[in-house]
């Protein structure tokens, strides 16, 4: 994890590169030593999921209106960074960014897609929602469909659920024998090491809601006919397995939080906070990647002269 | 083309269905007989591309600030209609919507993606940018990669360039013999008839900039180092072929503007207008499709009782 000590904005001007070495505006400085959002939410040694307070808002002292405002304020930056990442790829860079979103039903994954990912140029982002594998997908290794959905150079990939379902729902329901799923943690780590090694940085996020909050959200779905299309009778039955899911998450989070691709647990009972936190994680990472407008080696005068001749 | 006489908003409430039969707010009414955006921009019999004024703003009497404001005002509606379309698909509907965007280089296709399409939930939209075909794609019929990119039920598909390149750039540069490309107009019409028949409505848009406006936009790219990544030396050379491209467009627009999948030519020298017009075309069509929140047959009381027991 690269830590950054500044929060510079992506400016669509040539001064942006120079700005990086100019004195920073006090408001934009994150004091050295102050923990980043990643520091606050990262799954490190000794992490215990049950100890996370789903109502908490680490790294943000304001309330809902301030959080919503901050989200809107920074939304354009995500798109601007992505444009730089794409520009860089035109000059040969292979870098990309992958955001993996996991969470129990109603944890707010859709809201992250609309409110955080939605700020990126649709051509610069590729969202994949992983459902129960199709017949064709089942003919392959569990990572086959994941590999096929990895982001191209210069783009941001977003997974709404992911290969982690293969050690979550699959483990809880014993959809494959233990001998098989138990090997997957190491397979996932090896896979992600490969992905990171090839230039795609990975941010992994679990949106963590409490069982009570889920009950409230599911009840609301029932009470709003325009949300009935999201209803699934099995959702209530799955709640019986809540402790099993939490155990499966605890294991996955700790076995697969690596230096190259750490897990973050985002308290998600407050939707506005979860969105703010994921946006911050994305922005911090993009800032650390610091893609620059590439020098494309264009002879501007010569090209302008060609224009006049045209 | 279904015409609609009202512009109702997609409301995320149960009253939306009832609202459709309630007296309409005067401000929301489009007077019967007033031409819709599609009426104003559609390619009908006798259409001549050369007669379109790229600076004009059909159907909008205000200027840039009013147009930008209108775009922002209506942006959420596009997403709301798409959610209904998706909801409907959960109850078995196979309907989808495909937006095809064509235009010369710098005509503003990217801006449509960011400012119009960007308002839709990223999970409800699938954007495909068609580049020169890959080696694999060349092994297949020209419609092969197009079919693979068609939107799923309940979603909005967006093509940034499309199968029309196979009768535009391919025709201008004679990339295949005339005997081959000349058959494609009929093949395209048959293909689109199939697509529409299977429940996917199609909106086709040509963003039409003038040659002078393109020159100004390309010059600006050269003058802004942060836009150099978009530069392509061939862009200037392609300008020499402008009349050939206009001829190819004229033929494609008139041969392939069908009742089921008409073409629209959007004057695009004013970016704000082009965005407004495409948004209006999208909204008018979604309103005419009028997807409704489906009755999922849920016994709400029984489900709530199951909750209490859980």
Coordinates of C-alpha atoms in Angstrom, one line a residue:
Chain A
X1 CA 0.0 0.0 0.0
X2 CA 1.4 3.3 -1.1
X3 CA 0.6 6.0 1.4
X4 CA 0.2 9.5 0.2
X5 CA 0.7 12.7 2.1
X6 CA -1.1 15.0 -0.2
X7 CA -4.5 15.2 -1.9
X8 CA -3.9 16.9 -5.1
X9 CA -6.7 17.3 -7.6
X10 CA -6.7 16.0 -11.1
X11 CA -6.5 19.2 -13.1
X12 CA -7.2 19.1 -16.8
X13 CA -4.4 21.5 -17.5
X14 CA -0.7 21.2 -18.2
X15 CA 0.1 22.7 -14.8
X16 CA -1.0 19.6 -13.1
X17 CA 2.4 17.9 -13.3
X18 CA 4.1 21.0 -12.0
X19 CA 1.6 21.4 -9.3
X20 CA 2.8 18.2 -7.8
X21 CA 6.0 19.9 -6.8
X22 CA 4.6 23.3 -5.8
X23 CA 3.8 24.1 -2.2
X24 CA 0.5 22.6 -1.3
X25 CA -2.6 24.5 -0.3
X26 CA -3.0 23.9 3.4
X27 CA -6.6 22.7 2.9
X28 CA -5.4 20.0 0.6
X29 CA -2.7 18.7 2.8
X30 CA -3.2 15.6 4.8
X31 CA -0.9 15.9 7.7
X32 CA 1.9 13.4 7.6
X33 CA 1.2 10.7 10.1
X34 CA -2.6 11.2 9.9
X35 CA -4.1 7.8 9.0
X36 CA -5.5 7.5 5.5
X37 CA -8.9 6.0 4.9
X38 CA -7.1 2.8 4.0
X39 CA -5.2 2.8 7.3
X40 CA -8.5 3.2 9.1
X41 CA -10.4 0.4 7.3
X42 CA -7.8 -2.0 6.2
X43 CA -7.9 -5.6 7.4
X44 CA -4.6 -6.1 9.2
X45 CA -3.2 -8.9 11.4
X46 CA -5.6 -9.5 14.4
X47 CA -8.6 -8.1 12.6
X48 CA -12.0 -9.3 14.1
X49 CA -15.1 -8.6 12.0
X50 CA -17.4 -8.9 15.0
X51 CA -15.6 -5.9 16.6
X52 CA -16.5 -3.5 13.7
X53 CA -19.2 -1.1 14.6
X54 CA -21.5 -0.9 11.6
X55 CA -22.8 2.5 12.7
X56 CA -19.4 4.1 13.0
X57 CA -17.9 6.6 10.5
X58 CA -14.1 6.3 10.7
X59 CA -12.2 9.2 9.2
X60 CA -15.3 11.4 9.0
X61 CA -16.4 13.6 11.8
X62 CA -19.4 15.2 10.1
X63 CA -22.9 13.9 9.7
X64 CA -25.1 12.9 6.8
X65 CA -25.4 16.3 5.0
X66 CA -21.7 17.0 5.2
X67 CA -20.9 13.5 4.0
X68 CA -23.3 13.8 1.1
X69 CA -21.8 17.2 0.2
X70 CA -18.3 15.8 0.4
X71 CA -19.3 13.0 -2.0
X72 CA -20.7 15.4 -4.5
X73 CA -17.7 17.7 -4.2
X74 CA -15.2 15.0 -5.0
X75 CA -17.2 13.1 -7.6
X76 CA -15.6 14.8 -10.6
X77 CA -12.1 14.0 -9.4
X78 CA -12.7 10.3 -9.8
X79 CA -13.5 10.8 -13.5
X80 CA -10.6 13.1 -14.0
X81 CA -8.1 10.6 -12.6
X82 CA -9.6 7.9 -14.7
X83 CA -9.1 10.1 -17.8
X84 CA -5.5 10.5 -16.9
X85 CA -5.1 6.8 -16.4
X86 CA -6.6 6.2 -19.8
X87 CA -4.5 9.0 -21.4
X88 CA -1.4 7.2 -19.9
X89 CA -2.5 3.9 -21.5
X90 CA -2.5 5.6 -24.9
X91 CA 1.2 6.1 -24.4
X92 CA 1.8 2.4 -23.6
X93 CA 1.0 2.2 -19.9
X94 CA -0.7 -1.1 -18.9
X95 CA -2.0 0.2 -15.5
X96 CA -5.6 -0.3 -14.5
X97 CA -7.6 -0.3 -11.3
X98 CA -10.0 -2.9 -10.0
X99 CA -12.6 -2.2 -7.3
X100 CA -14.1 -5.3 -5.7
X101 CA -17.3 -4.8 -3.8
X102 CA -18.7 -7.5 -1.5
X103 CA -21.4 -7.3 1.1
X104 CA -24.5 -9.1 2.4
X105 CA -27.8 -8.4 0.6
X106 CA -29.0 -4.8 1.1
X107 CA -25.5 -3.7 2.2
X108 CA -25.6 -0.9 -0.4
X109 CA -23.6 -2.3 -3.3
X110 CA -26.0 -0.8 -5.9
X111 CA -25.7 2.7 -4.2
X112 CA -21.9 2.5 -4.6
X113 CA -22.4 1.8 -8.3
X114 CA -24.8 4.7 -8.8
X115 CA -23.2 7.3 -6.6
X116 CA -19.4 6.5 -6.6
X117 CA -18.7 4.6 -9.8
X118 CA -21.4 6.6 -11.7
X119 CA -19.1 9.6 -11.6
X120 CA -16.7 8.0 -14.0
X121 CA -17.1 8.2 -17.8
X122 CA -19.1 5.1 -18.7
X123 CA -16.4 4.3 -21.4
X124 CA -13.7 4.3 -18.7
X125 CA -15.4 1.9 -16.4
X126 CA -16.5 -1.7 -16.7
X127 CA -18.9 -3.0 -14.1
X128 CA -19.5 -6.7 -13.8
X129 CA -22.2 -8.1 -11.5
X130 CA -21.4 -11.7 -10.7
X131 CA -24.5 -13.8 -10.2
X132 CA -24.7 -17.5 -9.6
X133 CA -22.5 -19.0 -12.3
X134 CA -24.1 -20.0 -15.6
X135 CA -23.9 -23.5 -17.0
X136 CA -21.0 -22.4 -19.3
X137 CA -19.1 -20.8 -16.4
X138 CA -19.5 -23.9 -14.3
X139 CA -17.6 -25.8 -16.9
X140 CA -14.5 -23.8 -16.0
X141 CA -12.3 -23.0 -13.1
X142 CA -14.0 -20.5 -10.7
X143 CA -11.6 -17.8 -11.7
X144 CA -12.3 -18.1 -15.5
X145 CA -15.2 -15.6 -15.6
X146 CA -13.3 -13.3 -13.2
X147 CA -10.2 -13.2 -15.5
X148 CA -12.5 -12.4 -18.5
X149 CA -13.9 -9.4 -16.6
X150 CA -10.6 -7.8 -15.6
X151 CA -10.3 -4.2 -16.6
X152 CA -8.3 -3.2 -19.7
X153 CA -5.3 -0.8 -19.5
X154 CA -6.4 2.7 -18.6
X155 CA -9.8 1.7 -17.2
X156 CA -11.5 1.1 -13.9
X157 CA -13.1 -2.3 -13.4
X158 CA -15.7 -2.8 -10.8
X159 CA -16.9 -6.1 -9.5
X160 CA -20.4 -6.2 -7.8
X161 CA -19.7 -9.5 -6.0
X162 CA -16.7 -11.4 -7.2
X163 CA -14.6 -14.5 -6.9
X164 CA -15.0 -14.2 -3.1
X165 CA -18.5 -15.6 -3.5
X166 CA -16.7 -18.8 -4.2
X167 CA -15.5 -18.9 -0.6
X168 CA -18.6 -17.2 0.9
X169 CA -22.0 -18.5 -0.4
X170 CA -20.2 -21.6 -1.7
X171 CA -18.7 -22.3 1.7
X172 CA -21.9 -21.5 3.7
X173 CA -24.0 -23.7 1.5
X174 CA -21.3 -26.3 0.8
X175 CA -21.9 -25.9 -2.9
X176 CA -18.6 -27.7 -3.5
X177 CA -16.8 -30.0 -1.0
X178 CA -14.7 -28.4 1.7
X179 CA -11.6 -30.0 0.1
X180 CA -12.2 -27.8 -2.9
X181 CA -13.2 -24.5 -1.3
X182 CA -10.6 -24.6 1.3
X183 CA -7.9 -24.5 -1.4
X184 CA -9.4 -21.4 -3.0
X185 CA -8.0 -18.9 -0.5
X186 CA -4.5 -19.6 -1.7
X187 CA -5.6 -19.8 -5.3
X188 CA -7.2 -16.3 -4.9
X189 CA -4.1 -14.9 -3.4
X190 CA -1.9 -16.3 -6.2
X191 CA -4.4 -14.9 -8.8
X192 CA -4.5 -11.5 -7.3
X193 CA -0.7 -11.4 -7.0
X194 CA -0.6 -12.0 -10.8
X195 CA -3.2 -9.3 -11.5
X196 CA -1.3 -6.8 -9.4
X197 CA 2.0 -7.8 -11.0
X198 CA 0.6 -7.1 -14.4
X199 CA -0.3 -3.6 -13.5
X200 CA -3.8 -3.7 -12.2
X201 CA -4.1 -2.3 -8.7
X202 CA -6.9 -3.8 -6.5
X203 CA -9.1 -2.2 -3.9
X204 CA -11.2 -4.7 -2.0
X205 CA -14.2 -3.5 0.0
X206 CA -16.7 -5.3 2.2
X207 CA -19.7 -3.2 2.9
X208 CA -20.6 -4.2 6.4
X209 CA -24.2 -3.8 7.6
X210 CA -25.6 -5.2 10.9
X211 CA -28.2 -7.9 10.9
X212 CA -30.7 -5.5 12.4
X213 CA -30.0 -2.9 9.6
X214 CA -30.5 -5.6 7.0
X215 CA -33.9 -6.5 8.6
X216 CA -35.0 -2.8 8.4
X217 CA -33.9 -2.5 4.8
X218 CA -35.6 -5.7 3.7
X219 CA -38.8 -4.7 5.5
X220 CA -38.7 -1.4 3.6
X221 CA -38.4 -3.3 0.3
X222 CA -41.5 -5.2 1.2
X223 CA -43.3 -2.0 2.1
X224 CA -42.5 -0.2 -1.2
X225 CA -44.1 -1.9 -4.3
X226 CA -41.6 -0.1 -6.5
X227 CA -38.9 -2.1 -4.8
X228 CA -40.7 -5.5 -5.0
X229 CA -38.7 -6.4 -8.1
X230 CA -35.7 -6.7 -5.8
X231 CA -37.5 -9.1 -3.5
X232 CA -36.3 -12.7 -3.2
X233 CA -38.1 -15.0 -0.9
X234 CA -34.8 -16.7 -0.1
X235 CA -33.5 -13.4 1.4
X236 CA -35.3 -14.1 4.7
X237 CA -34.1 -17.7 4.8
X238 CA -30.5 -16.6 4.1
X239 CA -30.7 -14.4 7.3
X240 CA -30.9 -17.7 9.3
X241 CA -27.3 -18.3 8.1
X242 CA -26.0 -14.8 9.1
X243 CA -23.5 -16.2 11.7
X244 CA -22.2 -18.7 9.1
X245 CA -21.8 -15.8 6.6
X246 CA -20.0 -13.7 9.1
X247 CA -17.6 -16.6 9.8
X248 CA -17.0 -17.1 6.1
X249 CA -16.3 -13.4 5.7
X250 CA -13.9 -13.4 8.7
X251 CA -11.9 -16.1 7.2
X252 CA -11.8 -14.7 3.7
X253 CA -11.0 -11.2 4.9
X254 CA -8.1 -12.4 7.0
X255 CA -6.7 -15.1 4.7
X256 CA -6.9 -12.8 1.6
X257 CA -5.9 -9.4 2.9
X258 CA -2.5 -9.2 1.4
X259 CA 0.1 -6.4 1.0
X260 CA -0.7 -6.1 -2.7
X261 CA -4.4 -6.4 -2.4
X262 CA -5.7 -5.7 1.1
X263 CA -9.3 -5.9 2.2
X264 CA -11.1 -3.0 3.7
X265 CA -14.2 -3.3 5.8
X266 CA -16.5 -0.2 5.4
X267 CA -19.1 0.3 8.1
X268 CA -22.3 0.6 6.0
X269 CA -25.3 1.1 8.2
X270 CA -25.0 4.7 7.1
X271 CA -25.2 4.7 3.4
X272 CA -23.8 8.2 3.0
X273 CA -20.7 7.2 4.9
X274 CA -20.1 4.0 3.0
X275 CA -20.2 5.9 -0.3
X276 CA -17.9 8.6 1.0
X277 CA -15.5 6.0 2.3
X278 CA -15.3 4.0 -0.9
X279 CA -14.9 7.2 -2.9
X280 CA -12.0 8.2 -0.6
X281 CA -10.4 4.8 -1.0
X282 CA -10.6 5.1 -4.7
X283 CA -9.3 8.7 -4.8
X284 CA -6.4 7.9 -2.4
X285 CA -5.4 5.0 -4.6
X286 CA -5.7 7.0 -7.9
X287 CA -3.7 9.8 -6.3
X288 CA -1.0 7.4 -5.2
X289 CA -0.9 5.9 -8.8
X290 CA -0.6 9.5 -10.0
X291 CA -1.1 8.9 -13.7
X292 CA 0.2 11.8 -15.7
X293 CA -0.9 13.3 -19.1
X294 CA 1.6 11.6 -21.4
X295 CA 3.9 13.3 -23.8
X296 CA 2.7 11.9 -27.1
X297 CA 5.6 13.4 -29.0
X298 CA 3.4 15.6 -31.2
X299 CA 5.1 18.3 -33.2
X300 CA 2.3 20.8 -32.6
X301 CA 3.6 23.5 -35.0
X302 CA 4.0 21.0 -37.8
X303 CA 0.5 19.6 -37.3
X304 CA -1.0 23.1 -37.3
X305 CA 0.8 23.8 -40.5
X306 CA -0.6 20.6 -42.0
X307 CA -4.0 21.9 -41.1
X308 CA -3.4 25.2 -42.9
X309 CA -2.4 23.1 -46.0
X310 CA -5.5 21.0 -45.7
Chain B
X1 CA -42.3 5.5 -34.0
X2 CA -44.8 5.8 -31.2
X3 CA -45.6 9.5 -30.5
X4 CA -46.4 10.5 -27.0
X5 CA -48.4 13.5 -26.0
X6 CA -47.3 13.7 -22.4
X7 CA -44.0 13.9 -20.6
X8 CA -44.6 12.2 -17.3
X9 CA -41.7 11.8 -14.9
X10 CA -40.6 8.4 -13.7
X11 CA -41.5 8.6 -10.0
X12 CA -40.1 6.1 -7.6
X13 CA -43.5 5.8 -5.9
X14 CA -46.5 3.7 -6.3
X15 CA -48.5 6.7 -7.5
X16 CA -46.6 6.7 -10.8
X17 CA -48.9 4.2 -12.5
X18 CA -52.0 6.1 -11.3
X19 CA -50.4 9.4 -12.4
X20 CA -50.5 8.3 -16.0
X21 CA -54.3 8.6 -15.9
X22 CA -54.5 11.7 -13.8
X23 CA -54.9 15.2 -15.4
X24 CA -51.4 16.3 -16.4
X25 CA -49.6 19.3 -15.1
X26 CA -49.7 22.0 -17.7
X27 CA -46.0 22.4 -17.7
X28 CA -45.5 18.7 -18.4
X29 CA -47.9 18.6 -21.3
X30 CA -46.6 18.5 -24.8
X31 CA -49.5 20.0 -26.9
X32 CA -51.0 17.4 -29.2
X33 CA -49.7 18.1 -32.7
X34 CA -46.5 19.8 -31.5
X35 CA -43.6 17.9 -33.1
X36 CA -41.5 15.7 -30.8
X37 CA -37.7 15.8 -30.9
X38 CA -37.9 12.7 -33.0
X39 CA -40.2 14.4 -35.5
X40 CA -37.8 17.3 -35.8
X41 CA -34.6 15.3 -36.3
X42 CA -35.8 12.1 -37.9
X43 CA -34.5 11.1 -41.3
X44 CA -37.6 10.8 -43.5
X45 CA -38.2 10.5 -47.2
X46 CA -36.4 13.3 -49.1
X47 CA -33.9 14.0 -46.4
X48 CA -30.7 15.8 -47.5
X49 CA -27.8 15.8 -45.0
X50 CA -26.2 18.8 -46.7
X51 CA -29.3 20.9 -45.9
X52 CA -28.9 20.4 -42.1
X53 CA -27.6 23.5 -40.3
X54 CA -25.1 22.2 -37.8
X55 CA -25.5 25.4 -35.7
X56 CA -29.2 25.0 -35.4
X57 CA -31.1 23.9 -32.2
X58 CA -34.4 22.4 -33.4
X59 CA -37.0 22.1 -30.6
X60 CA -35.1 24.3 -28.2
X61 CA -35.5 28.0 -28.2
X62 CA -33.1 28.9 -25.3
X63 CA -29.4 29.2 -25.2
X64 CA -26.5 27.4 -23.7
X65 CA -27.2 28.0 -20.0
X66 CA -30.9 27.1 -20.4
X67 CA -29.9 24.0 -22.3
X68 CA -27.3 22.9 -19.8
X69 CA -29.8 23.5 -17.0
X70 CA -32.5 21.4 -18.8
X71 CA -30.0 18.6 -19.3
X72 CA -29.1 18.5 -15.6
X73 CA -32.8 18.8 -14.6
X74 CA -33.9 15.8 -16.6
X75 CA -30.8 13.6 -16.0
X76 CA -32.3 11.7 -13.1
X77 CA -35.3 10.7 -15.2
X78 CA -33.2 8.6 -17.6
X79 CA -31.9 6.5 -14.7
X80 CA -35.4 6.2 -13.2
X81 CA -36.9 4.9 -16.4
X82 CA -34.1 2.5 -16.8
X83 CA -34.7 1.2 -13.3
X84 CA -38.4 0.6 -14.3
X85 CA -37.3 -1.2 -17.5
X86 CA -35.0 -3.4 -15.4
X87 CA -37.8 -4.0 -12.8
X88 CA -40.1 -5.1 -15.6
X89 CA -37.5 -7.5 -16.8
X90 CA -37.5 -9.2 -13.5
X91 CA -41.1 -10.1 -14.1
X92 CA -40.3 -11.6 -17.5
X93 CA -40.2 -8.7 -19.9
X94 CA -37.6 -9.0 -22.6
X95 CA -37.6 -5.3 -23.5
X96 CA -34.4 -3.3 -23.8
X97 CA -33.2 -0.1 -25.5
X98 CA -30.3 0.4 -27.8
X99 CA -28.8 3.8 -28.5
X100 CA -26.5 4.0 -31.5
X101 CA -24.2 7.0 -31.7
X102 CA -22.4 7.8 -34.9
X103 CA -20.5 10.9 -35.9
X104 CA -17.3 12.2 -37.4
X105 CA -14.2 12.6 -35.2
X106 CA -14.7 15.4 -32.6
X107 CA -18.5 15.3 -33.1
X108 CA -19.0 14.9 -29.3
X109 CA -19.7 11.2 -28.9
X110 CA -17.7 11.1 -25.7
X111 CA -19.6 14.0 -24.3
X112 CA -22.9 12.1 -24.9
X113 CA -21.4 9.1 -23.0
X114 CA -20.4 11.3 -20.0
X115 CA -23.3 13.7 -19.8
X116 CA -26.3 11.8 -21.1
X117 CA -25.5 8.1 -20.6
X118 CA -23.6 8.8 -17.4
X119 CA -26.9 9.5 -15.6
X120 CA -27.9 5.9 -15.8
X121 CA -26.9 3.4 -13.1
X122 CA -23.7 1.8 -14.5
X123 CA -25.2 -1.6 -13.9
X124 CA -28.2 -0.8 -16.1
X125 CA -26.2 0.4 -19.1
X126 CA -23.6 -1.3 -21.3
X127 CA -21.5 0.9 -23.5
X128 CA -19.5 -0.6 -26.3
X129 CA -17.0 1.5 -28.3
X130 CA -16.4 -0.2 -31.6
X131 CA -12.9 0.3 -33.0
X132 CA -11.3 -1.2 -36.0
X133 CA -12.2 -4.9 -35.9
X134 CA -9.7 -7.2 -34.3
X135 CA -8.2 -10.2 -36.0
X136 CA -10.8 -12.4 -34.3
X137 CA -13.7 -10.2 -35.2
X138 CA -12.5 -10.1 -38.8
X139 CA -13.0 -13.9 -38.9
X140 CA -16.7 -13.4 -38.6
X141 CA -19.6 -11.6 -40.4
X142 CA -19.5 -7.9 -39.7
X143 CA -22.6 -8.1 -37.5
X144 CA -21.1 -10.8 -35.2
X145 CA -19.5 -8.4 -32.7
X146 CA -22.6 -6.2 -32.9
X147 CA -24.9 -9.1 -31.9
X148 CA -22.6 -10.0 -29.0
X149 CA -22.9 -6.4 -27.7
X150 CA -26.7 -6.1 -27.8
X151 CA -28.3 -5.1 -24.5
X152 CA -29.8 -7.7 -22.1
X153 CA -33.4 -7.4 -21.1
X154 CA -34.1 -4.4 -18.9
X155 CA -30.9 -2.6 -19.8
X156 CA -29.8 0.3 -22.1
X157 CA -27.1 -0.6 -24.6
X158 CA -25.1 2.2 -26.1
X159 CA -22.9 1.9 -29.2
X160 CA -20.1 4.4 -29.6
X161 CA -19.8 3.8 -33.4
X162 CA -21.5 0.7 -34.6
X163 CA -22.2 -1.6 -37.6
X164 CA -22.6 1.6 -39.6
X165 CA -18.9 1.9 -39.7
X166 CA -19.1 -1.0 -42.1
X167 CA -20.8 1.2 -44.6
X168 CA -19.0 4.4 -43.7
X169 CA -15.2 4.1 -43.2
X170 CA -15.3 0.8 -45.0
X171 CA -17.0 2.3 -48.0
X172 CA -14.9 5.5 -48.1
X173 CA -11.6 3.5 -47.9
X174 CA -12.9 0.6 -49.9
X175 CA -11.8 -1.8 -47.2
X176 CA -13.9 -4.4 -48.7
X177 CA -15.1 -4.6 -52.4
X178 CA -18.2 -2.6 -53.4
X179 CA -20.0 -5.8 -54.2
X180 CA -19.7 -6.6 -50.5
X181 CA -20.4 -3.3 -48.7
X182 CA -23.3 -2.5 -51.1
X183 CA -25.2 -5.5 -49.8
X184 CA -24.8 -4.4 -46.2
X185 CA -27.6 -1.8 -46.1
X186 CA -30.2 -4.5 -46.6
X187 CA -28.4 -6.8 -44.2
X188 CA -28.4 -4.1 -41.6
X189 CA -32.1 -3.4 -42.1
X190 CA -32.9 -7.1 -41.7
X191 CA -30.7 -7.3 -38.6
X192 CA -32.3 -4.3 -37.0
X193 CA -35.8 -5.6 -37.8
X194 CA -34.8 -8.8 -35.9
X195 CA -33.5 -6.9 -33.0
X196 CA -36.6 -4.7 -32.8
X197 CA -38.8 -7.8 -33.2
X198 CA -37.2 -9.4 -30.2
X199 CA -38.1 -6.4 -28.0
X200 CA -35.1 -4.1 -28.2
X201 CA -36.1 -0.7 -29.4
X202 CA -33.4 1.2 -31.3
X203 CA -32.6 4.9 -31.4
X204 CA -30.0 5.9 -34.0
X205 CA -28.3 9.2 -33.8
X206 CA -25.8 10.9 -36.1
X207 CA -24.0 13.8 -34.3
X208 CA -23.5 16.2 -37.2
X209 CA -20.7 18.8 -36.9
X210 CA -19.5 21.0 -39.8
X211 CA -16.1 20.7 -41.3
X212 CA -15.1 24.1 -39.9
X213 CA -16.2 23.1 -36.4
X214 CA -14.2 19.9 -36.6
X215 CA -11.1 22.0 -37.6
X216 CA -11.6 24.2 -34.6
X217 CA -12.0 21.2 -32.3
X218 CA -9.0 19.4 -33.6
X219 CA -6.9 22.6 -33.4
X220 CA -7.9 22.9 -29.7
X221 CA -6.8 19.3 -29.1
X222 CA -3.4 20.3 -30.4
X223 CA -3.2 23.3 -28.3
X224 CA -4.0 21.4 -25.0
X225 CA -1.3 19.0 -24.0
X226 CA -3.8 17.2 -21.8
X227 CA -5.8 16.4 -24.9
X228 CA -2.8 15.1 -26.9
X229 CA -3.6 11.6 -25.9
X230 CA -6.6 11.8 -28.2
X231 CA -4.5 13.0 -31.1
X232 CA -4.2 10.9 -34.2
X233 CA -2.1 12.1 -37.1
X234 CA -4.5 10.5 -39.5
X235 CA -7.3 12.8 -38.3
X236 CA -6.1 15.6 -40.5
X237 CA -5.7 13.3 -43.5
X238 CA -9.2 11.9 -43.0
X239 CA -10.5 15.5 -43.3
X240 CA -9.5 15.4 -47.0
X241 CA -12.2 12.7 -47.4
X242 CA -14.9 14.8 -45.8
X243 CA -17.1 14.9 -48.9
X244 CA -16.8 11.1 -49.3
X245 CA -17.8 10.6 -45.7
X246 CA -20.8 12.9 -46.1
X247 CA -21.9 11.0 -49.1
X248 CA -21.5 7.7 -47.3
X249 CA -23.6 9.1 -44.4
X250 CA -26.3 10.4 -46.8
X251 CA -26.7 7.0 -48.3
X252 CA -26.6 5.1 -44.9
X253 CA -29.0 7.5 -43.3
X254 CA -31.6 7.3 -46.1
X255 CA -31.2 3.6 -46.9
X256 CA -31.4 2.5 -43.2
X257 CA -33.9 4.9 -41.7
X258 CA -36.7 2.5 -41.2
X259 CA -40.0 2.7 -39.4
X260 CA -38.8 0.4 -36.7
X261 CA -35.3 2.0 -36.3
X262 CA -35.3 5.5 -37.8
X263 CA -32.2 7.6 -38.0
X264 CA -31.9 11.1 -36.4
X265 CA -29.5 13.7 -37.3
X266 CA -28.6 16.0 -34.4
X267 CA -26.9 19.3 -35.2
X268 CA -23.8 19.1 -33.0
X269 CA -21.8 22.3 -33.4
X270 CA -23.3 23.3 -30.1
X271 CA -22.3 20.5 -27.7
X272 CA -24.9 21.5 -25.1
X273 CA -27.7 21.2 -27.7
X274 CA -26.6 17.8 -29.0
X275 CA -26.6 16.5 -25.4
X276 CA -30.0 18.0 -24.7
X277 CA -31.4 16.6 -27.9
X278 CA -30.1 13.0 -27.4
X279 CA -31.4 13.1 -23.8
X280 CA -34.8 14.2 -25.1
X281 CA -34.8 11.4 -27.7
X282 CA -34.0 8.9 -25.0
X283 CA -36.6 10.2 -22.6
X284 CA -39.3 10.4 -25.2
X285 CA -38.7 6.8 -26.2
X286 CA -38.6 5.5 -22.7
X287 CA -41.8 7.4 -21.9
X288 CA -43.4 5.8 -24.9
X289 CA -42.2 2.3 -23.8
X290 CA -43.7 3.2 -20.4
X291 CA -42.2 0.4 -18.3
X292 CA -44.2 -0.1 -15.1
X293 CA -43.2 -1.4 -11.7
X294 CA -44.2 -5.0 -12.0
X295 CA -46.5 -6.8 -9.6
X296 CA -44.2 -9.5 -8.3
X297 CA -47.1 -11.4 -6.6
X298 CA -45.5 -11.0 -3.2
X299 CA -47.7 -11.6 -0.2
X300 CA -46.4 -8.8 1.9
X301 CA -48.1 -9.7 5.1
X302 CA -47.0 -13.3 5.0
X303 CA -43.4 -12.2 4.3
X304 CA -43.4 -9.7 7.2
X305 CA -44.7 -12.5 9.4
X306 CA -41.8 -14.8 8.2
X307 CA -39.5 -11.9 9.3
X308 CA -41.0 -11.8 12.8
X309 CA -40.5 -15.6 13.0
X310 CA -36.9 -15.2 11.9

